[in-house]
Amino acid sequence: MNNQFFKNQTFKGFSKEISMRFAFVFLILCSFQMNAENSKLLQSQEVSVYAENSTLSQVFEQIESQTTLRFFL
Amino acid sequence: MKVKRLSDFFYSAEEVDVNQPINATYKNVKLSEVLDAVLSPQNLTYSILKNQIILKKKSPKQVMQTSSKTSFQKRVIEGTVTTESGSPLPGVNVLVENTDSGAMTDFDGNYSIEVDADSKVLVFSYVGFKTKPVKIGDQTRIDVSLKEDVQLLDQVVLIGYGQQKREDVTGSVSSVETDDIVQAAAGQVGFDRALGGLVKGVQVSQNSGRPGAPIRLNIRGVTSPLSSGLGGGGLNQPLYVIDGVPFNTEGISGSNPLLTINPNDIKSFDVLKDAAATSIYGSRGANGVIIIETKKGKRNQKTQTNLSYTTTFARPINTVDVLDAQGYKDYYDLLLSNSVGAINSGKLDPFFAFDLQNLGNVDLDFSTLTATYNGLNENYFGDANTDWNDEVFRSVAISNQVNFGINGGTENTNYSLNLSHVNQEGVAVNDRFEQYNIGMSLNTDLSDKFNFGATVNLGHTKAKSGEETILGQYNINTMVVRARPDLPIRDDNGNLLPQEDFSNGFPTFEPNPLMRLGNDDVDKSYNFIGNGFLEYEPIDRLKLKAEVNSAVFYNDQSTFVPKSAQADMVFVPTTSFLSEANSLVSNVTTNLTANYSFRFDKHRFTTLIGAAWDYTKTDTKSQFYSGFPDDDYLTNPTSAENLLSYIGNKAETGLNSLFSRVTYSYDSKYNATFNFRTDKSSKFGSLNSRAYFPSVSTSWNIAREDFLESNDNINDLKLRASLGRVGSTNVANFAYIQFLNTSASDIYNGETAVVPSDIFPNEDIGWETTDEINLGLDFGFLNSRLRGTIDVYNRKTEGALVTTPIPQELGPSIYYSNFIDVSNKGVELSLGGDIIQTDDFNWSVNANWAVNRNKLDKFNGAAVNQFQLDYFVEGEPVGTIKGYKVKRIIQSQDEINDLNAASPTGTYDQPTTGVGDYLFEDTNGDGRITSDDRTVIGDVEPDFFGGFSTNLNYKNWNLSAIFQYSVGAEALWDGIPKGVFNTLGENKYAEYANNTWTPDNPDARFAQAVYFDPSSNSRVSDRYMYETSFLRFRSLQLGYTFAPNVLKDLGVTQATLTLSGNNLATWTKWPGVDPETFSERSSITSQTNNEDAYPLSKSFSVGVQLNF
C-alpha cells in the first residue's frame, strides 16, 4: 500500500479512498454470493433429455438447446 | 459437438471423453438431477459459473462417496459439515428425519446419504453442538455449519497448574470471551488494550495511545501503593501466566511485553481475582492473576489454515482545543491590559512592563511607576493562522495487520503455528510501529504413558517516535498548546521556523512542534515466552509433570535529541544528546508437579502437589552522551563530546516454592478447594525470607439439590465463599543488604570512589501479605438465557513496603520498611442475557459493574516525602488530590480588605490577592491561607466502573458493540495551572483563555489572567480539577460470514468480512483530550494529573478472515 499517497491527503479524499477499497472487496465477495444464487437457480430449471445409445456430447447438446447454458471443460 | 476449453486456468489436465455411450431418458426433470445422473457414472462433476457449466473430473474422494447408484426414486445428497469457524467435523450423525436411514461424516466432514425422493428434512447432530434440521427441498448438496452448544456449566476454567469445570470452581474467576478480545483489539496492537469494560472488577486504563505503550490494569484495587521496586510506581499489575509461563510486567522497560501474544491466538482468558484463587501463586498473587492459553491444534483434526488481513485507518480520538490566531491575539490583548492594570494597582512589579513591551505598546512612567497600554505590538505577531493539530497529527494513520495460522492434529499429536505482522503508523507524524510474532506449539504422546509438549511465543517490536523521554520535554499535546498559531510552519526557504517567546522575559527561540518532533527515538524489543513439559502417567489418574517455563524480555532503546528540537535560550548554548539503554529481564521457572484424582461413591477428589524454582535475572545498562557535531549524521556515541553518565545494574533473584491443592466435591453439590503454598524469596533477609499462603474456598451448587433439580427455570445457582492469603514480592531487590556503588559523580580526591548506596539496608523487611474474604453467587435461569455473577470481597494488605526518608546525617537517605496498611472492599456484578434466540436471529446482552473502595488504613509513621504525602492520606483512597478549595473569585476590593483585617497576620492570602483572584477557603479557620488549608479535593478512584456489550446475529450477519464506562473519579487538568504563569508568547487552551475572570465575566471558572501570576492562582485548587467520568463506545463490529459453499471452489471453508470501528464516541465532561489517558509515566501518582497524553485513536478497520 502506498502510504505516501495518503499522507497529505484531506479527510474527504481519505474517506473516498476507503470507501472505494471497501466497495471493491465487498463487490468481489458479493459476486461470489451472486454466482452461488444464480447457479442454484439455473440448476433448478427443468429439462428433458432423450438419449438412447447416445453420447455424452449429445446429451450436452440437448441441454444447451433447452437452456442458455453452455458446457465447458 | 466439441466441448470447448474455458481456459488453462480452469482446465484440468485429464481429457473428458464426451463420446462415451449413454442411455438416459428424462422428462421435465431438474437440470441438476439430470447432470448428476449423467455425469456421475463418468466420474465427472460440474460447477456453474454465469451461464457456463464447467466440467471437471471428480477427485478420487468424491468418486468414492458417490459410488452408489443414482436413481430418481432415491437420490444422493452430499455435503460437508463444519463448525462455525469452518473446521470440518468428523463423526457427525446425518439422519433423514423420522427414519432410521443415516450416515456419518468422514475425517474431512464430508457425508453422502441416499434419501427417498419424498424425504423432507435432514437432521445433523453431534455431541457438544446444537442439533440442526435442514430442509432438503431440491438440493443435492447440503453444507452445514453446526453451532457449538456452550453450556456455561461445562466450560473449563484455568485455575493455575490445572483446570476445573466452571461448575466446580470455588474461587472468584472471571473468563473473557476471546471473540470480544479480538473484536476490541481490531485496529490496535496488544490484547490488553482490548480488555477495558470486558471483565468485571478489572479496571483498565489506557494511559497513553502511543503504539506499543503499555496500559495500566488493576484487579480489585491497589494493595501496595509505593512498591517502587522493579520500576513500578505502585502500579500493582497482575501476574500474567501465559501458556504456563508466569511473569510480571512491571519493571520491564520499553514496549509492552504483552505484545508478544497476538489477540487472535488467544484460546482462553481467565482472571483469578480472590485470594483463594490466586494463592496457588502465593507470593505473586496479591494483584490477581491473568491466565492465558494460546490456541493449539486439536487431536484428530485435519490441517487447517487460516489467514486474516486487516487494514485500519485511524485518527486521534481528540485533539487539544487551542486558540486560533485571532483568539491568540485577543487573549494577549486582554493579558497585557490586565497586567498593566495589575502594575498600576501595585499587584505586579512595574519592571515587568519591560517584558510586556515585547508583545505590546506598554509605556512605563518612571516617576509614578505606572504603565499605560496602547494595543498590541503588531511587529511581534505574524499573520498566519496555523492549526498545529493538523501538522503534528496525520490526517489518517494506516496500519496493516496480517495473521496466518496452521493447526491440526493426528491421533497422537497436535500442533499449531501462528505468524503475525503489524505495521502501524502512529497518529502523530514520525511515529511508526512494527511487530512480528511467531507462536508455535506441539503436543505429542510419546507412548501410552508419556506426553510431551512445548510452546514458543516469539515477538519483536520496533517503535519509532519523534518524541523523546530522556529530557522530559513537552509531550505532543503540550507542544501544540504552546505553539503560536500566528506564525507559519516554515520560512520562505522551506525551513521549519522557530517561534520567539519570552520565558522569564528573555527572548527564547522555541522549536515549533514539528521541530520538537524531530527527535529520533527508536525502541526495539525482542521477547520470548515459552515452555516445555514432559508428563508421565505411571498409573491411571496419576500424572507426574516436569515443566520448564521461560520468559525473556530484551529491550534496546536509543534516543537522539538534536539541537533543533530544543528551546534555544539565546544566552545558553544548546547541545544535542544521545541516550542508549538496554535491558534484559529473563526468568526461568522449573515446576515439578504430581496430580492424582480419584472418586468413591459420590466423593470426588483431585490432589496436586508441586515444587517450583524460579530464577530471575535482570541486566540493565545505559549511557548518556552529549555534544554532537551535527544533528543528522554524526550522531553515534563515538561522535559525542561527553559521556555524561553510564549506569549498569545486574541482579539475580530467586524464589523457591512448594505448593499443593486438594479439591473435593460431593455429588457435584458441595465443593471445596484447599490451597497451600510456601515461598522463599532471595529478596528478603534470612529472618523473613519464607512465607506461607494458605486458602480455603467452598461452593454449594444449590441448583443440584433435589428441590431444584426438577426446576427447569433454574439451571445454575451456586454460592461461593472463600478465605485466603497472598503476598507480593514486587519490591526492590535485596533491600536488606548494603549496596555499594560507584558512578562518575562520586568523586573522592579527584578519583572515582566507591560509596554505599543511597538505600540503608533493613534486615527486617518481609512480605507484604494480603488477606481476602470473598462471597459470591453464580446464577443461570431459563436454560442459562439469563445468567450472572455477584462477588463481594474484603481484602486487607498489611506491611506494604515503602521507602522512607531517614535523617541525612546517616549518609544514606532512605530505607525500606513494611509500613503501610491498605484495604480494598468491593462488589462486582455481571449479568448476561440471551434476549432473542431463534434459528435465524439471536440477540444477547452482557453488562458488568464494579465498585471498589480503597483505603489507606495506616501509614504507621512512614515519613514519605512531602510531595508524595499529597497522594497518600490516611483514611482516604490511594491517589488523593490535595489542593485548595475555591469559594469564589473575588469581585471587589472590599471583600479582601475585610478578610485581611480579620487575619492575625494582616494578610488573608498573598499580599497581592485582590479583585479577579481566587478566594480560597480557609479550611482550618485560622484566618489566613497557608498550605495547611489544602484538603483532599478528589481522588483517582472511580465510584463505579464497568462495561456492557451487545451482540446481534441475523443469518450470516453479525453486529456487536462494546461500551466501557467509569464514573466518579477526578483528575487535575495539568496543562491549565501550568499555563497560568503566562509565559509571554505561548498559546493557550481555549477552555482557559475564554473562561478567565474579567469585570464582564464575573462568573468565570478561572482567575484573572495576569503575567507572572503574582497572586499564585496556579496553586492546585478544585478549579483545575474535573471529573474523569466517561462512557466510551469502544467498538462496533459488523461481520458477514459467507455461506460455506460459496467459496468452496477456492478451497475456502469459511470467509468472514468485518468492518469495525474503535473508540467511535466518548461522552464525558472532561475538557482535555481524553479522560482515560493520563500520562506516559503511568505510576499511581501520575494518574492524579491528566497531562493530555498521547491520544488514543479513533479507527475504522476492514478485515477479511479466511479459513482453508
Coordinates of N, CA and C in Angstrom, one line a residue, chain B residues 404-482:
Chain B
F404 N -1.5 -15.4 10.1 CA -1.5 -16.6 9.3 C -1.3 -17.7 10.3
G405 N -2.1 -18.7 10.2 CA -2.0 -19.8 11.2 C -2.3 -21.2 10.5
I406 N -1.6 -22.2 11.1 CA -1.8 -23.6 10.6 C -2.0 -24.4 11.9
N407 N -3.0 -25.2 12.0 CA -3.1 -26.1 13.1 C -3.8 -27.4 12.7
G408 N -3.5 -28.4 13.5 CA -4.2 -29.6 13.2 C -3.7 -30.7 14.2
G409 N -4.0 -31.9 13.9 CA -3.5 -33.0 14.8 C -3.8 -34.4 14.2
T410 N -3.1 -35.3 14.7 CA -3.3 -36.7 14.4 C -3.8 -37.4 15.6
E411 N -3.8 -38.7 15.7 CA -4.3 -39.4 16.8 C -3.4 -39.1 18.1
N412 N -2.1 -38.9 17.8 CA -1.2 -38.8 19.0 C -0.6 -37.4 19.1
T413 N -0.8 -36.6 18.1 CA 0.0 -35.3 18.1 C -0.9 -34.2 17.7
N414 N -0.8 -33.0 18.3 CA -1.4 -31.8 17.8 C -0.4 -30.7 17.7
Y415 N -0.6 -29.8 16.8 CA 0.4 -28.8 16.5 C -0.2 -27.5 16.1
S416 N 0.4 -26.4 16.2 CA 0.0 -25.2 15.6 C 1.1 -24.2 15.4
L417 N 1.0 -23.4 14.4 CA 2.0 -22.4 14.1 C 1.2 -21.1 13.7
N418 N 1.5 -20.0 14.3 CA 0.8 -18.8 14.0 C 1.9 -17.7 13.8
L419 N 1.7 -17.0 12.7 CA 2.6 -15.9 12.4 C 1.7 -14.6 12.3
S420 N 2.3 -13.5 12.7 CA 1.5 -12.3 12.5 C 2.5 -11.1 12.3
H421 N 2.0 -10.2 11.6 CA 2.8 -9.0 11.4 C 1.9 -7.7 11.4
V422 N 2.4 -6.7 12.1 CA 1.6 -5.5 12.2 C 2.6 -4.3 11.8
N423 N 2.0 -3.5 10.9 CA 2.8 -2.3 10.5 C 1.8 -1.1 10.8
Q424 N 2.1 -0.4 11.8 CA 1.2 0.6 12.2 C 1.8 2.0 12.2
E425 N 1.1 2.9 11.7 CA 1.5 4.3 11.8 C 0.9 4.9 13.0
G426 N 1.7 5.6 13.8 CA 1.1 6.3 15.0 C 0.2 7.5 14.5
V427 N -0.7 7.9 15.3 CA -1.5 9.1 14.8 C -0.6 10.3 14.7
A428 N 0.5 10.4 15.4 CA 1.4 11.5 15.3 C 2.4 11.3 14.1
V429 N 2.7 12.4 13.4 CA 3.7 12.2 12.3 C 5.0 11.7 13.0
N430 N 5.8 11.0 12.2 CA 7.1 10.4 12.6 C 6.9 9.2 13.5
D431 N 5.8 8.8 13.9 CA 5.6 7.7 14.7 C 5.2 6.4 13.9
R432 N 5.9 5.4 14.2 CA 5.7 4.2 13.4 C 6.0 3.0 14.3
F433 N 5.2 1.9 14.1 CA 5.4 0.8 15.0 C 5.3 -0.5 14.1
E434 N 6.2 -1.4 14.3 CA 6.2 -2.7 13.6 C 6.3 -3.8 14.6
Q435 N 5.6 -4.9 14.3 CA 5.6 -6.0 15.2 C 5.6 -7.3 14.4
Y436 N 6.4 -8.2 14.8 CA 6.4 -9.6 14.2 C 6.2 -10.6 15.4
N437 N 5.3 -11.5 15.2 CA 5.1 -12.5 16.2 C 5.1 -13.9 15.6
I438 N 5.7 -14.8 16.3 CA 5.6 -16.2 15.9 C 5.1 -17.0 17.2
G439 N 4.1 -17.8 17.0 CA 3.7 -18.7 18.1 C 3.7 -20.1 17.6
M440 N 4.3 -21.0 18.3 CA 4.3 -22.4 17.9 C 3.9 -23.3 19.1
S441 N 3.3 -24.4 18.8 CA 3.0 -25.3 19.9 C 3.0 -26.8 19.3
L442 N 3.4 -27.7 20.1 CA 3.4 -29.1 19.8 C 3.1 -29.9 21.0
N443 N 2.3 -30.9 20.8 CA 2.0 -31.7 21.9 C 1.9 -33.1 21.3
T444 N 2.6 -34.1 21.9 CA 2.5 -35.4 21.4 C 2.6 -36.5 22.5
D445 N 1.9 -37.6 22.2 CA 2.0 -38.7 23.1 C 3.2 -39.6 22.7
L446 N 4.2 -39.6 23.5 CA 5.4 -40.4 23.1 C 5.1 -41.8 23.3
S447 N 4.3 -42.2 24.2 CA 3.8 -43.5 24.4 C 2.5 -43.4 25.2
D448 N 2.0 -44.6 25.6 CA 0.8 -44.6 26.4 C 1.0 -43.8 27.7
K449 N 2.2 -43.8 28.2 CA 2.4 -43.2 29.5 C 3.1 -41.8 29.4
F450 N 3.7 -41.5 28.3 CA 4.4 -40.2 28.3 C 3.8 -39.2 27.3
N451 N 3.7 -38.0 27.7 CA 3.2 -37.0 26.9 C 4.2 -35.8 26.9
F452 N 4.5 -35.3 25.8 CA 5.5 -34.2 25.7 C 4.8 -33.0 25.0
G453 N 5.1 -31.8 25.5 CA 4.6 -30.6 24.8 C 5.5 -29.4 24.9
A454 N 5.4 -28.5 24.0 CA 6.2 -27.3 24.1 C 5.4 -26.2 23.4
T455 N 5.6 -25.0 23.9 CA 5.0 -23.8 23.3 C 6.1 -22.7 23.2
V456 N 6.1 -22.1 22.1 CA 7.1 -21.0 22.0 C 6.3 -19.8 21.4
N457 N 6.5 -18.6 22.1 CA 5.9 -17.4 21.5 C 7.1 -16.4 21.4
L458 N 7.3 -16.0 20.2 CA 8.4 -15.0 20.0 C 7.8 -13.7 19.5
G459 N 8.3 -12.6 19.9 CA 7.8 -11.3 19.5 C 8.9 -10.3 19.3
H460 N 8.8 -9.6 18.3 CA 9.8 -8.5 18.0 C 8.9 -7.2 17.8
T461 N 9.3 -6.1 18.5 CA 8.6 -4.9 18.1 C 9.6 -3.8 17.9
K462 N 9.3 -2.9 17.1 CA 10.1 -1.8 16.8 C 9.2 -0.5 16.7
A463 N 9.5 0.4 17.7 CA 8.7 1.6 17.7 C 9.6 2.8 17.4
K464 N 9.2 3.6 16.5 CA 9.9 4.9 16.2 C 9.0 6.1 16.6
S465 N 9.7 7.0 17.2 CA 8.8 8.2 17.6 C 9.6 9.5 17.5
G466 N 8.9 10.5 17.3 CA 9.6 11.9 17.2 C 9.7 12.5 18.5
E467 N 9.0 11.9 19.5 CA 9.1 12.5 20.9 C 10.2 11.8 21.6
E468 N 10.6 12.4 22.7 CA 11.7 11.8 23.5 C 11.3 11.7 24.9
T469 N 12.0 10.8 25.7 CA 11.6 10.6 27.1 C 12.8 10.9 28.0
I470 N 14.0 11.2 27.4 CA 15.1 11.4 28.3 C 15.2 12.7 28.9
L471 N 14.9 13.8 28.2 CA 15.0 15.1 28.8 C 13.7 15.6 29.4
G472 N 12.6 14.8 29.1 CA 11.3 15.2 29.7 C 10.8 16.5 29.0
Q473 N 11.0 16.6 27.7 CA 10.4 17.8 27.0 C 8.9 17.6 27.0
Y474 N 8.3 18.7 26.5 CA 6.8 18.7 26.4 C 6.3 17.5 25.6
N475 N 5.2 17.0 26.0 CA 4.6 15.9 25.2 C 3.9 16.5 24.0
I476 N 3.4 15.7 23.2 CA 2.9 16.2 21.9 C 1.8 17.2 22.0
N477 N 0.9 17.0 22.9 CA -0.3 17.9 23.1 C 0.2 19.2 23.7
T478 N 1.1 19.1 24.7 CA 1.6 20.3 25.3 C 2.3 21.2 24.2
M479 N 3.0 20.5 23.3 CA 3.7 21.3 22.2 C 2.7 22.1 21.5
V480 N 1.6 21.4 21.1 CA 0.6 22.0 20.3 C -0.1 23.2 21.1
V481 N -0.3 23.0 22.4 CA -1.0 24.0 23.1 C -0.1 25.3 23.2
R482 N 1.2 25.1 23.3 CA 2.1 26.2 23.5 C 2.5 26.9 22.2

